[in-house]
Amino acid sequence: HSWRLIQGDNLTITTNADDQDLNIRVEILHTPRFGMIQRRKTNGAWQSVEHFTRREMHEGHVRYRHVTAAGQDEKPKADSFR
């Protein structure tokens, strides 16, 4: 299993609010096909989540973890979530 932090260079969050530094909550409506979104808890463990904040993302606490099912040879070049 491999993983990569989700950061501003691979996920852009925009708002029409005057204050662009708002701590926006991101809700995951459709999970990734080949992995999961995880957030680092205060004890350092990673936990699958259905939402995270822009602040958590910028602080390096949100990652995408690729999961390959047993016997699955498919190695995607990309995955997505909404």
XYZ file of N, CA and C in Angstrom, residues 16-82:
201
model
N -16.122 31.688 -2.545
C -16.469 33.044 -2.954
C -16.535 33.982 -1.750
N -16.117 33.505 -0.593
C -16.110 34.337 0.621
C -15.024 35.402 0.516
N -15.255 36.536 1.162
C -14.266 37.611 1.171
C -12.974 37.175 1.854
N -13.093 36.408 2.914
C -11.932 35.926 3.667
C -11.475 34.585 3.083
N -10.413 34.599 2.275
C -9.918 33.383 1.636
C -9.157 32.473 2.599
N -8.950 32.900 3.837
C -8.260 32.084 4.830
C -9.225 31.316 5.727
N -10.492 31.260 5.356
C -11.470 30.502 6.134
C -11.048 29.040 6.225
N -11.317 28.407 7.332
C -11.017 26.996 7.493
C -12.187 26.194 6.931
N -12.155 25.920 5.657
C -13.247 25.260 4.947
C -13.251 23.763 5.236
N -14.435 23.224 5.456
C -14.604 21.781 5.665
C -14.912 21.141 4.316
N -14.169 20.109 3.967
C -14.340 19.390 2.714
C -15.084 18.093 3.005
N -16.259 17.930 2.416
C -17.057 16.716 2.562
C -16.772 15.806 1.372
N -16.492 14.543 1.622
C -16.228 13.582 0.554
C -17.553 12.915 0.197
N -18.053 13.212 -0.992
C -19.351 12.689 -1.426
C -19.218 11.351 -2.135
N -18.130 11.178 -2.889
C -17.858 9.931 -3.605
C -16.426 9.538 -3.278
N -16.262 8.405 -2.641
C -14.931 7.971 -2.217
C -14.084 7.554 -3.417
N -12.773 7.575 -3.260
C -11.889 7.131 -4.343
C -12.129 5.660 -4.679
N -11.903 5.311 -5.920
C -12.129 3.934 -6.376
C -11.018 2.992 -5.898
N -9.794 3.486 -5.835
C -8.652 2.615 -5.567
C -8.005 2.864 -4.212
N -8.653 3.623 -3.343
C -8.035 3.905 -2.057
C -8.987 4.582 -1.097
N -8.397 5.325 -0.154
C -9.208 5.992 0.865
C -8.547 7.300 1.277
N -9.338 8.201 1.806
C -8.835 9.455 2.362
C -8.713 9.252 3.862
N -7.563 9.614 4.398
C -7.318 9.435 5.825
C -6.819 10.733 6.444
N -7.101 10.878 7.738
C -6.631 12.042 8.509
C -5.837 11.519 9.701
N -4.738 12.216 9.998
C -3.912 11.829 11.145
C -4.571 12.324 12.420
N -4.773 11.404 13.356
C -5.354 11.758 14.647
C -4.269 12.321 15.563
N -4.661 12.863 16.689
C -3.699 13.476 17.608
C -2.681 12.470 18.142
N -3.037 11.177 18.163
C -2.089 10.162 18.644
C -1.156 9.675 17.537
N -1.271 10.259 16.330
C -0.398 9.914 15.212
C -0.937 8.826 14.305
N -2.005 8.152 14.715
C -2.602 7.093 13.897
C -3.427 7.715 12.768
N -3.504 7.021 11.631
C -4.300 7.474 10.495
C -5.661 6.802 10.536
N -6.718 7.579 10.236
C -8.087 7.078 10.274
C -8.814 7.502 9.007
N -9.557 6.573 8.398
C -10.355 6.915 7.220
C -11.421 7.921 7.613
N -11.663 8.901 6.733
C -12.607 9.971 7.046
C -13.536 10.253 5.877
N -14.626 10.921 6.187
C -15.577 11.377 5.173
C -15.521 12.887 5.016
N -14.674 13.544 5.804
C -14.486 14.987 5.699
C -13.152 15.372 6.330
N -12.651 16.548 5.937
C -11.446 17.124 6.539
C -11.494 18.625 6.301
N -10.615 19.370 6.942
C -10.606 20.821 6.762
C -9.395 21.253 5.944
N -9.515 22.431 5.391
C -8.401 22.988 4.628
C -7.175 23.141 5.524
N -7.364 23.532 6.767
C -6.247 23.678 7.700
C -5.544 22.342 7.926
N -6.320 21.271 8.138
C -5.725 19.942 8.312
C -4.909 19.546 7.088
N -5.430 19.869 5.917
C -4.723 19.558 4.679
C -3.398 20.328 4.615
N -3.431 21.633 4.879
C -2.215 22.454 4.809
C -1.196 22.069 5.875
N -1.654 21.506 6.984
C -0.739 21.093 8.050
C -0.199 19.676 7.847
N -0.555 19.032 6.727
C -0.030 17.703 6.422
C -0.705 16.568 7.156
N -1.970 16.759 7.532
C -2.695 15.746 8.297
C -3.704 14.954 7.462
N -3.691 15.133 6.143
C -4.653 14.441 5.281
C -3.879 13.735 4.170
N -4.227 12.473 3.929
C -3.537 11.737 2.877
C -4.504 10.858 2.094
N -4.065 10.492 0.906
C -4.736 9.483 0.092
C -3.921 8.208 0.246
N -4.572 7.118 0.590
C -3.889 5.834 0.737
C -4.415 4.886 -0.322
N -3.519 4.449 -1.201
C -3.873 3.499 -2.262
C -3.982 2.101 -1.660
N -5.045 1.407 -2.001
C -5.259 0.054 -1.499
C -5.543 -0.848 -2.698
N -4.762 -1.887 -2.838
C -4.963 -2.860 -3.910
C -5.560 -4.118 -3.300
N -6.658 -4.567 -3.858
C -7.303 -5.790 -3.365
C -6.429 -6.994 -3.680
N -6.525 -8.014 -2.863
C -5.753 -9.232 -3.072
C -6.011 -9.793 -4.465
N -4.952 -10.089 -5.182
C -5.073 -10.646 -6.524
C -5.352 -9.619 -7.602
N -5.456 -8.369 -7.238
C -5.756 -7.316 -8.212
C -4.450 -6.780 -8.777
N -4.307 -6.814 -10.091
C -3.088 -6.341 -10.739
C -3.206 -4.904 -11.221
N -4.404 -4.346 -11.141
C -4.630 -2.998 -11.648
C -3.873 -1.976 -10.825
N -3.031 -1.189 -11.476
C -2.271 -0.139 -10.820
C -2.618 1.185 -11.506
N -3.602 1.877 -11.001
C -4.053 3.096 -11.675
C -3.009 4.199 -11.612
N -2.996 5.054 -12.622
C -2.119 6.223 -12.630
C -2.771 7.386 -11.911
N -4.094 7.312 -11.724
C -4.823 8.398 -11.052
C -6.065 7.841 -10.372
N -6.551 8.580 -9.411
C -7.796 8.254 -8.733
C -8.438 9.589 -8.400
N -9.691 9.589 -8.013
C -10.341 10.859 -7.703
C -11.419 10.647 -6.657
N -11.813 11.761 -6.057
C -12.946 11.766 -5.138
C -13.645 13.091 -5.300
N -14.894 13.132 -4.850
C -15.683 14.360 -4.942
C -16.219 14.688 -3.579
